[in-house]
Amino acid sequence: MANSTVDVVVVGAGMAGLTAARTLAEAGLKVLVVEAQDRIGGRIWTRHVGDEAIELGAEFIHGKPPELWALIDEAGLETYERDGSQVCFEDGALSDCRGEMEEAFEPLEKLENFSGPDMSFAEYLDREKIAMEERGRIIGYVEGFNAADHREVSVASLGAQQKAEDAIGSDHNYRLRGGYDQLPRYLSEKITELGGRVLTGTPVEEIRWQEGWVEVVSDLWSFNAPRVVVTLPLAVLQRGTVKIEPPPRQILEAAERMRMGQVQRFTLLFAEKFWTGLPPQPALDELSFLFAFTEMPPVWWTTQPEASHTITGWVGGPRSAALTGLDAKALGDKACTTLARIFGLQKQRIRGLLKGCYTHDWRHDRFSLGAYSYVAAGGLDASRQMAEPVADTLFFAGEHTDITGHWGTVHAAMRSGLRAAEQILLRVSHREAEQ
């Protein structure tokens, strides 16, 4: 087994790990990033099909988080704000429903002022006596947006999230022209330029440690360092796929108070935008979001106003299990049946225009085991506990360790990486000052 010694080993080349590594390398530390997969980006994964950049994972830039936009500007990348109409399919008919959707989500705005003992969202709906006929859309939104089970997700965390989103203007969202994968690629290049190394295709099997010393072990290599940044996704950390010896009990106990959310998403590429020219007009010509709560999946979106012949289907939370295990062909066929019903067209017409269906099963991907995290009732302080270093040796990052209320986002992952890097640099400076 070959051995290599560096200043810091970073486990995982998602946005948390790459952000931490870039920051540490800029400070002059010798950094090694070890990634299990043969690609970088973690839950950012872009498929390039002709002129289309199709996202299999993270897709949107939510609002104006400063660290994410600073990186976009530094890399010289182009963005555009998503815009367009919101259309609903109810009682067998399509209608422009932007105003209705905004009214339906007003109960969520009240969560910003939530006080008292934490509870699940289901318990909150009972406490507030929300009528049963109003619950469907609200539950669908909470489960879809947060990939959460409404019977488990923390109301206190939803309130904290609402405040955090308002602070960065998350009612506006954006996309990167050319694909989200440009960001991890840019960071990786910067790390290499600064003398660091990003090693892919190297699954970590074990992290052995004692105060001030770490050994990160894969099947062919071991890497030694005084410190390690662990950016394993929440579910991978919970399952113990990577053994940490001795176990960091406070980290693992905190992790158990969070949940890994599940989604099923797929993007259909068509020869043409068959939905344009259909009633209601002009809503479908400018279609951005389509809500069909009685269908599967219940949420669809386009890249409006960007020219594209794609439409993405999305279902989050427990309902996503209904589409689990279907391959791209089966998903594409099922989706064409659903879209034919929604738009009142013959399935054969839509199926004949389909050029491809693109998806990834994050639930069964052993390197992620899910989409992104959410807080279970009573677990609001779990992320903060996971953000605390262990014996100044183990540092944890990843969107599940974000302490700003933005769980499940790219900017949350970046913030956690910056935080872990700052924690390490503070300790390095203290050590140097003592010498």
Short mmCIF file of C-alpha atoms in Angstrom, two decimals:
data_model
loop_
_atom_site.label_atom_id
_atom_site.label_comp_id
_atom_site.label_asym_id
_atom_site.label_seq_id
_atom_site.Cartn_x
_atom_site.Cartn_y
_atom_site.Cartn_z
CA MET A 1 0.00 0.00 0.00
CA ALA A 2 1.44 3.35 -1.06
CA ASN A 3 1.51 6.18 1.49
CA SER A 4 1.33 9.93 1.03
CA THR A 5 1.53 12.74 3.59
CA VAL A 6 -0.11 16.15 3.18
CA ASP A 7 -1.32 18.97 5.44
CA VAL A 8 -5.04 18.23 4.97
CA VAL A 9 -6.95 15.40 3.32
CA VAL A 10 -10.40 16.31 2.05
CA VAL A 11 -12.74 13.36 1.58
CA GLY A 12 -15.15 14.11 -1.27
CA ALA A 13 -14.94 16.31 -4.37
CA GLY A 14 -18.39 17.85 -4.21
CA MET A 15 -18.82 21.58 -3.76
CA ALA A 16 -18.16 21.42 -0.01
CA GLY A 17 -14.89 19.53 -0.40
CA LEU A 18 -13.63 21.50 -3.39
CA THR A 19 -14.47 24.83 -1.74
CA ALA A 20 -12.64 23.84 1.44
CA ALA A 21 -9.65 22.52 -0.50
CA ARG A 22 -9.35 25.62 -2.68
CA THR A 23 -9.45 27.89 0.40
CA LEU A 24 -6.83 25.81 2.22
CA ALA A 25 -4.56 25.63 -0.83
CA GLU A 26 -4.76 29.40 -1.25
CA ALA A 27 -3.48 29.70 2.32
CA GLY A 28 -0.42 27.66 1.37
CA LEU A 29 -1.39 24.27 2.79
CA LYS A 30 -0.65 21.08 0.91
CA VAL A 31 -4.08 19.63 0.17
CA LEU A 32 -5.28 16.32 -1.25
CA VAL A 33 -8.91 15.75 -2.27
CA VAL A 34 -9.91 12.07 -2.42
CA GLU A 35 -13.05 11.28 -4.41
CA ALA A 36 -14.69 7.85 -4.65
CA GLN A 37 -16.26 8.40 -8.06
CA ASP A 38 -14.50 8.81 -11.37
CA ARG A 39 -15.90 12.32 -11.68
CA ILE A 40 -16.01 15.44 -9.51
CA GLY A 41 -19.03 17.48 -8.49
CA GLY A 42 -20.86 15.17 -6.09
CA ARG A 43 -24.56 15.85 -6.51
CA ILE A 44 -23.82 18.27 -9.32
CA TRP A 45 -23.85 16.22 -12.50
CA THR A 46 -24.45 17.70 -15.94
CA ARG A 47 -25.05 15.70 -19.10
CA HIS A 48 -24.11 17.52 -22.31
CA VAL A 49 -26.34 16.43 -25.19
CA GLY A 50 -25.73 18.51 -28.30
CA ASP A 51 -26.35 22.11 -27.27
CA GLU A 52 -28.33 21.08 -24.20
CA ALA A 53 -26.83 21.08 -20.70
CA ILE A 54 -29.09 18.65 -18.83
CA GLU A 55 -28.81 18.61 -15.05
CA LEU A 56 -29.15 15.25 -13.31
CA GLY A 57 -28.66 16.77 -9.86
CA ALA A 58 -28.45 20.36 -8.64
CA GLU A 59 -29.92 22.80 -11.15
CA PHE A 60 -31.00 26.13 -9.70
CA ILE A 61 -29.18 29.05 -8.12
CA HIS A 62 -31.57 30.10 -5.38
CA GLY A 63 -31.50 33.85 -4.94
CA LYS A 64 -28.26 35.76 -4.50
CA PRO A 65 -26.03 33.86 -2.04
CA PRO A 66 -22.81 35.93 -2.11
CA GLU A 67 -20.24 33.11 -2.04
CA LEU A 68 -21.86 31.29 -4.96
CA TRP A 69 -22.22 34.41 -7.07
CA ALA A 70 -18.65 35.47 -6.28
CA LEU A 71 -17.43 32.14 -7.68
CA ILE A 72 -19.65 32.45 -10.76
CA ASP A 73 -18.30 35.95 -11.41
CA GLU A 74 -14.71 34.87 -10.81
CA ALA A 75 -15.08 32.00 -13.27
CA GLY A 76 -16.64 34.35 -15.82
CA LEU A 77 -19.74 32.21 -16.27
CA GLU A 78 -23.07 33.27 -17.73
CA THR A 79 -26.36 32.99 -15.90
CA TYR A 80 -29.96 33.85 -16.62
CA GLU A 81 -32.96 34.35 -14.39
CA ARG A 82 -35.74 31.85 -14.82
CA ASP A 83 -39.05 33.44 -15.68
CA GLY A 84 -42.37 32.61 -17.23
CA SER A 85 -45.84 31.42 -16.35
CA GLN A 86 -47.09 28.97 -13.74
CA VAL A 87 -49.77 26.62 -15.02
CA CYS A 88 -51.91 24.17 -13.06
CA PHE A 89 -53.65 21.01 -14.23
CA GLU A 90 -56.80 20.47 -12.17
CA ASP A 91 -60.09 18.73 -12.89
CA GLY A 92 -58.84 17.77 -16.33
CA ALA A 93 -58.05 21.34 -17.43
CA LEU A 94 -55.01 23.65 -17.64
CA SER A 95 -55.08 27.20 -16.31
CA ASP A 96 -52.70 30.03 -15.47
CA CYS A 97 -52.45 29.81 -11.68
CA ARG A 98 -49.58 32.00 -10.46
CA GLY A 99 -51.84 33.97 -8.10
CA GLU A 100 -53.49 30.85 -6.74
CA MET A 101 -50.14 29.20 -6.01
CA GLU A 102 -48.90 32.24 -4.11
CA GLU A 103 -52.06 32.26 -1.95
CA ALA A 104 -51.80 28.55 -1.29
CA PHE A 105 -48.37 28.94 0.26
CA GLU A 106 -49.25 31.79 2.62
CA PRO A 107 -49.33 29.40 5.64
CA LEU A 108 -45.64 28.72 5.02
CA GLU A 109 -44.83 32.42 5.38
CA LYS A 110 -46.19 32.30 8.92
CA LEU A 111 -43.53 29.75 9.86
CA GLU A 112 -40.95 32.54 10.02
CA ASN A 113 -42.54 33.56 13.33
CA PHE A 114 -42.97 30.02 14.64
CA SER A 115 -42.34 29.71 18.38
CA GLY A 116 -42.77 27.05 20.98
CA PRO A 117 -41.69 23.40 21.06
CA ASP A 118 -40.64 22.00 17.72
CA MET A 119 -42.98 19.60 15.95
CA SER A 120 -43.43 17.91 12.61
CA PHE A 121 -45.15 19.75 9.77
CA ALA A 122 -48.04 17.28 10.01
CA GLU A 123 -48.52 18.18 13.67
CA TYR A 124 -48.33 21.86 12.77
CA LEU A 125 -51.12 21.50 10.19
CA ASP A 126 -53.29 19.87 12.86
CA ARG A 127 -52.46 22.56 15.42
CA GLU A 128 -53.28 25.36 13.00
CA LYS A 129 -56.48 23.57 11.94
CA ILE A 130 -55.60 23.85 8.25
CA ALA A 131 -58.56 22.52 6.29
CA MET A 132 -58.03 19.17 4.61
CA GLU A 133 -58.84 20.58 1.17
CA GLU A 134 -56.02 23.13 1.56
CA ARG A 135 -53.40 20.66 2.73
CA GLY A 136 -52.66 18.89 -0.52
CA ARG A 137 -50.80 21.73 -2.20
CA ILE A 138 -48.99 22.79 0.97
CA ILE A 139 -47.83 19.26 1.76
CA GLY A 140 -46.88 18.76 -1.87
CA TYR A 141 -44.74 21.88 -1.81
CA VAL A 142 -43.02 21.08 1.51
CA GLU A 143 -42.27 17.51 0.46
CA GLY A 144 -41.31 18.46 -3.08
CA PHE A 145 -39.05 21.40 -2.27
CA ASN A 146 -37.41 19.82 0.79
CA ALA A 147 -37.44 16.18 -0.44
CA ALA A 148 -38.97 15.58 2.97
CA ASP A 149 -41.64 13.52 4.67
CA HIS A 150 -44.11 16.08 6.09
CA ARG A 151 -44.70 13.70 9.00
CA GLU A 152 -41.06 14.06 10.05
CA VAL A 153 -39.69 17.42 8.88
CA SER A 154 -39.13 20.03 11.59
CA VAL A 155 -41.41 23.08 11.57
CA ALA A 156 -38.71 25.12 13.32
CA SER A 157 -36.31 24.27 10.50
CA LEU A 158 -38.89 25.26 7.86
CA GLY A 159 -39.24 28.62 9.61
CA ALA A 160 -35.47 29.10 9.75
CA GLN A 161 -35.27 28.15 6.09
CA GLN A 162 -38.00 30.62 5.15
CA LYS A 163 -36.13 33.47 6.85
CA ALA A 164 -32.86 32.43 5.22
CA GLU A 165 -34.44 32.30 1.78
CA ASP A 166 -36.06 35.70 2.16
CA ALA A 167 -32.69 37.21 3.13
CA ILE A 168 -31.13 36.22 -0.21
CA GLY A 169 -34.17 36.72 -2.44
CA SER A 170 -34.84 33.07 -3.14
CA ASP A 171 -38.13 33.90 -4.83
CA HIS A 172 -35.87 34.52 -7.82
CA ASN A 173 -33.90 31.60 -9.21
CA TYR A 174 -31.29 31.33 -11.90
CA ARG A 175 -29.49 28.80 -14.07
CA LEU A 176 -25.94 28.58 -15.36
CA ARG A 177 -25.66 28.66 -19.13
CA GLY A 178 -23.60 25.66 -20.17
CA GLY A 179 -24.20 23.62 -17.02
CA TYR A 180 -23.57 23.60 -13.27
CA ASP A 181 -20.57 21.29 -13.76
CA GLN A 182 -18.51 24.33 -14.76
CA LEU A 183 -18.21 25.32 -11.08
CA PRO A 184 -16.63 22.13 -9.65
CA ARG A 185 -14.40 21.95 -12.73
CA TYR A 186 -13.21 25.51 -12.14
CA LEU A 187 -12.50 24.82 -8.45
CA SER A 188 -10.61 21.64 -9.26
CA GLU A 189 -8.43 23.49 -11.75
CA LYS A 190 -7.68 26.18 -9.16
CA ILE A 191 -6.70 23.57 -6.57
CA THR A 192 -4.28 21.98 -9.04
CA GLU A 193 -2.81 25.37 -9.97
CA LEU A 194 -2.18 26.03 -6.27
CA GLY A 195 -0.23 22.78 -5.89
CA GLY A 196 -3.05 20.62 -4.52
CA ARG A 197 -4.29 17.38 -5.96
CA VAL A 198 -7.74 15.97 -6.74
CA LEU A 199 -7.70 12.18 -6.90
CA THR A 200 -10.82 10.55 -8.38
CA GLY A 201 -11.85 6.90 -8.54
CA THR A 202 -10.53 6.28 -5.03
CA PRO A 203 -13.24 5.20 -2.56
CA VAL A 204 -12.20 5.74 1.06
CA GLU A 205 -12.75 2.65 3.17
CA GLU A 206 -11.63 3.86 6.58
CA ILE A 207 -10.53 6.97 8.43
CA ARG A 208 -8.27 6.13 11.38
CA TRP A 209 -7.38 8.96 13.68
CA GLN A 210 -6.07 10.23 16.96
CA GLU A 211 -5.63 13.82 18.01
CA GLY A 212 -3.33 15.58 15.52
CA TRP A 213 -3.00 12.62 13.14
CA VAL A 214 -5.25 11.00 10.53
CA GLU A 215 -4.83 8.08 8.16
CA VAL A 216 -7.30 7.95 5.25
CA VAL A 217 -7.33 4.45 3.80
CA SER A 218 -8.47 3.25 0.37
CA ASP A 219 -7.86 -0.16 -1.21
CA LEU A 220 -4.55 0.85 -2.81
CA TRP A 221 -3.49 3.98 -0.99
CA SER A 222 -3.30 5.49 2.45
CA PHE A 223 -2.91 9.19 3.09
CA ASN A 224 -1.64 10.77 6.28
CA ALA A 225 -2.32 14.29 7.50
CA PRO A 226 -2.72 16.22 10.77
CA ARG A 227 -6.33 16.97 9.82
CA VAL A 228 -9.14 15.73 7.58
CA VAL A 229 -12.27 17.37 6.18
CA VAL A 230 -15.04 14.79 5.81
CA THR A 231 -17.74 15.78 3.29
CA LEU A 232 -19.59 12.48 3.00
CA PRO A 233 -23.31 12.95 2.23
CA LEU A 234 -25.54 12.61 5.28
CA ALA A 235 -26.92 9.15 4.44
CA VAL A 236 -23.44 7.78 3.69
CA LEU A 237 -22.23 9.11 7.05
CA GLN A 238 -25.26 7.61 8.81
CA ARG A 239 -24.82 4.20 7.20
CA GLY A 240 -21.17 3.99 8.19
CA THR A 241 -20.05 2.99 4.70
CA VAL A 242 -16.76 4.73 5.48
CA LYS A 243 -15.59 3.49 8.85
CA ILE A 244 -14.28 6.20 11.18
CA GLU A 245 -12.20 4.76 14.01
CA PRO A 246 -12.64 5.71 16.77
CA PRO A 247 -16.21 6.80 15.99
CA PRO A 248 -16.90 10.52 16.56
CA ARG A 249 -19.95 9.90 18.74
CA GLN A 250 -21.19 13.49 18.94
CA ILE A 251 -21.13 13.83 15.16
CA LEU A 252 -22.89 10.54 14.50
CA GLU A 253 -25.53 11.18 17.16
CA ALA A 254 -26.27 14.60 15.65
CA ALA A 255 -26.48 13.06 12.17
CA GLU A 256 -29.20 10.70 13.37
CA ARG A 257 -31.42 13.71 14.11
CA MET A 258 -31.45 14.63 10.44
CA ARG A 259 -32.91 12.81 7.46
CA MET A 260 -31.76 12.23 3.91
CA GLY A 261 -34.45 13.38 1.54
CA GLN A 262 -35.42 11.46 -1.57
CA VAL A 263 -36.46 12.67 -5.00
CA GLN A 264 -37.02 11.29 -8.44
CA ARG A 265 -36.25 13.64 -11.30
CA PHE A 266 -35.81 13.19 -15.00
CA THR A 267 -35.47 15.47 -17.99
CA LEU A 268 -37.14 14.75 -21.32
CA LEU A 269 -35.54 16.09 -24.50
CA PHE A 270 -37.96 16.57 -27.39
CA ALA A 271 -37.51 17.43 -31.04
CA GLU A 272 -39.75 20.46 -30.47
CA LYS A 273 -41.64 22.25 -27.67
CA PHE A 274 -44.96 20.55 -28.33
CA TRP A 275 -46.73 22.49 -25.56
CA THR A 276 -46.43 25.86 -27.32
CA GLY A 277 -49.47 26.99 -29.25
CA LEU A 278 -51.84 25.12 -26.94
CA PRO A 279 -54.44 26.77 -24.68
CA PRO A 280 -54.28 28.55 -22.32
CA GLN A 281 -52.44 31.26 -24.19
CA PRO A 282 -49.97 32.85 -23.74
CA ALA A 283 -49.26 30.87 -20.56
CA LEU A 284 -48.06 27.69 -22.26
CA ASP A 285 -45.87 29.57 -24.74
CA GLU A 286 -44.05 31.01 -21.70
CA LEU A 287 -44.33 27.90 -19.49
CA SER A 288 -41.96 27.88 -16.54
CA PHE A 289 -43.60 25.63 -13.92
CA LEU A 290 -46.42 23.15 -14.39
CA PHE A 291 -48.20 21.82 -11.30
CA ALA A 292 -50.29 18.67 -11.67
CA PHE A 293 -50.79 17.55 -8.09
CA THR A 294 -52.95 14.54 -8.95
CA GLU A 295 -50.41 13.21 -11.45
CA MET A 296 -47.04 11.52 -11.15
CA PRO A 297 -44.80 13.40 -11.13
CA PRO A 298 -46.73 16.40 -9.76
CA VAL A 299 -44.22 19.12 -10.70
CA TRP A 300 -42.65 19.96 -14.05
CA TRP A 301 -40.50 22.82 -15.28
CA THR A 302 -38.83 24.15 -18.39
CA THR A 303 -35.74 26.32 -18.82
CA GLN A 304 -37.86 29.36 -19.74
CA PRO A 305 -36.83 31.88 -21.00
CA GLU A 306 -33.79 29.97 -22.32
CA ALA A 307 -34.34 28.28 -25.65
CA SER A 308 -34.53 24.55 -24.97
CA HIS A 309 -36.64 21.56 -25.96
CA THR A 310 -36.53 20.01 -22.51
CA ILE A 311 -39.02 19.60 -19.71
CA THR A 312 -38.13 18.18 -16.29
CA GLY A 313 -40.38 16.06 -14.09
CA TRP A 314 -39.90 16.12 -10.31
CA VAL A 315 -41.37 14.40 -7.28
CA GLY A 316 -39.89 14.74 -3.80
CA GLY A 317 -40.45 13.03 -0.49
CA PRO A 318 -42.27 9.74 0.09
CA ARG A 319 -44.20 9.92 -3.20
CA SER A 320 -40.91 9.60 -5.10
CA ALA A 321 -40.84 5.91 -4.19
CA ALA A 322 -43.53 5.32 -6.84
CA LEU A 323 -40.97 5.97 -9.59
CA THR A 324 -37.98 4.36 -7.91
CA GLY A 325 -36.26 1.64 -9.88
CA LEU A 326 -37.55 2.69 -13.29
CA ASP A 327 -34.86 3.10 -15.93
CA ALA A 328 -34.72 6.04 -18.33
CA LYS A 329 -36.75 4.25 -21.01
CA ALA A 330 -39.55 3.29 -18.61
CA LEU A 331 -39.59 6.76 -17.08
CA GLY A 332 -39.75 8.36 -20.52
CA ASP A 333 -42.65 6.17 -21.58
CA LYS A 334 -44.56 6.81 -18.35
CA ALA A 335 -43.90 10.53 -18.58
CA CYS A 336 -45.22 10.72 -22.15
CA THR A 337 -48.44 9.08 -21.00
CA THR A 338 -48.80 11.65 -18.21
CA LEU A 339 -47.97 14.62 -20.45
CA ALA A 340 -50.46 13.42 -23.08
CA ARG A 341 -53.18 13.41 -20.43
CA ILE A 342 -52.19 16.84 -19.10
CA PHE A 343 -51.98 18.54 -22.49
CA GLY A 344 -54.87 16.66 -24.12
CA LEU A 345 -52.69 15.18 -26.88
CA GLN A 346 -52.18 11.70 -28.29
CA LYS A 347 -49.43 9.83 -26.50
CA GLN A 348 -48.08 8.61 -29.83
CA ARG A 349 -47.46 12.17 -30.94
CA ILE A 350 -45.51 13.07 -27.80
CA ARG A 351 -43.64 9.75 -27.77
CA GLY A 352 -42.66 10.28 -31.40
CA LEU A 353 -41.05 13.63 -30.53
CA LEU A 354 -39.06 12.25 -27.58
CA LYS A 355 -35.32 12.15 -28.29
CA GLY A 356 -34.17 11.00 -24.87
CA CYS A 357 -34.88 10.74 -21.15
CA TYR A 358 -32.05 11.57 -18.74
CA THR A 359 -32.06 10.63 -15.08
CA HIS A 360 -29.95 9.34 -12.20
CA ASP A 361 -31.09 7.20 -9.28
CA TRP A 362 -29.63 9.13 -6.36
CA ARG A 363 -31.50 6.99 -3.85
CA HIS A 364 -29.58 3.86 -4.84
CA ASP A 365 -26.30 5.58 -5.68
CA ARG A 366 -24.01 4.19 -2.96
CA PHE A 367 -22.02 7.40 -2.94
CA SER A 368 -25.02 9.58 -2.06
CA LEU A 369 -27.96 7.37 -0.94
CA GLY A 370 -30.37 10.23 -1.50
CA ALA A 371 -30.87 13.75 -2.78
CA TYR A 372 -30.22 16.17 0.08
CA SER A 373 -30.83 16.54 3.79
CA TYR A 374 -33.60 17.94 5.92
CA VAL A 375 -34.05 18.41 9.66
CA ALA A 376 -36.30 16.06 11.61
CA ALA A 377 -38.51 17.47 14.35
CA GLY A 378 -36.36 18.27 17.38
CA GLY A 379 -33.13 18.32 15.38
CA LEU A 380 -32.66 22.02 14.64
CA ASP A 381 -29.28 22.17 16.40
CA ALA A 382 -27.95 18.97 14.78
CA SER A 383 -26.12 20.77 11.96
CA ARG A 384 -24.39 23.08 14.40
CA GLN A 385 -23.19 20.09 16.41
CA MET A 386 -21.82 18.46 13.25
CA ALA A 387 -20.03 21.70 12.40
CA GLU A 388 -17.93 21.49 15.57
CA PRO A 389 -14.40 20.06 15.04
CA VAL A 390 -13.51 16.85 16.81
CA ALA A 391 -10.24 17.15 18.76
CA ASP A 392 -9.03 19.76 16.24
CA THR A 393 -8.51 16.83 13.89
CA LEU A 394 -11.80 15.83 12.26
CA PHE A 395 -13.75 18.54 10.46
CA PHE A 396 -17.11 17.87 8.84
CA ALA A 397 -18.67 19.72 5.92
CA GLY A 398 -21.47 19.23 3.41
CA GLU A 399 -24.89 20.80 2.94
CA HIS A 400 -26.21 18.89 5.97
CA THR A 401 -23.74 20.75 8.21
CA ASP A 402 -24.82 24.21 7.06
CA ILE A 403 -25.73 26.45 10.00
CA THR A 404 -27.41 29.25 8.02
CA GLY A 405 -30.74 27.55 7.23
CA HIS A 406 -30.00 26.67 3.60
CA TRP A 407 -29.88 22.86 3.83
CA GLY A 408 -29.95 21.06 0.50
CA THR A 409 -28.42 23.81 -1.63
CA VAL A 410 -25.14 24.32 -3.46
CA HIS A 411 -24.44 27.49 -1.52
CA ALA A 412 -25.00 25.60 1.76
CA ALA A 413 -22.33 23.12 0.68
CA MET A 414 -19.98 25.99 -0.20
CA ARG A 415 -20.62 27.73 3.12
CA SER A 416 -19.84 24.56 5.03
CA GLY A 417 -16.59 24.13 3.10
CA LEU A 418 -15.56 27.72 3.80
CA ARG A 419 -16.42 27.25 7.47
CA ALA A 420 -14.36 24.06 7.79
CA ALA A 421 -11.40 25.68 6.04
CA GLU A 422 -11.58 28.71 8.33
CA GLN A 423 -11.68 26.44 11.39
CA ILE A 424 -8.52 24.68 10.22
CA LEU A 425 -6.68 27.88 9.32
CA LEU A 426 -7.50 29.38 12.70
CA ARG A 427 -5.94 26.40 14.44
CA VAL A 428 -2.91 26.44 12.16
CA SER A 429 -2.32 30.12 12.91
CA HIS A 430 -2.65 29.51 16.65
CA ARG A 431 -0.13 26.67 16.47
CA GLU A 432 2.31 28.81 14.51
CA ALA A 433 1.92 31.66 17.00
CA GLU A 434 2.77 29.33 19.86
CA GLN A 435 5.98 28.08 18.22
#
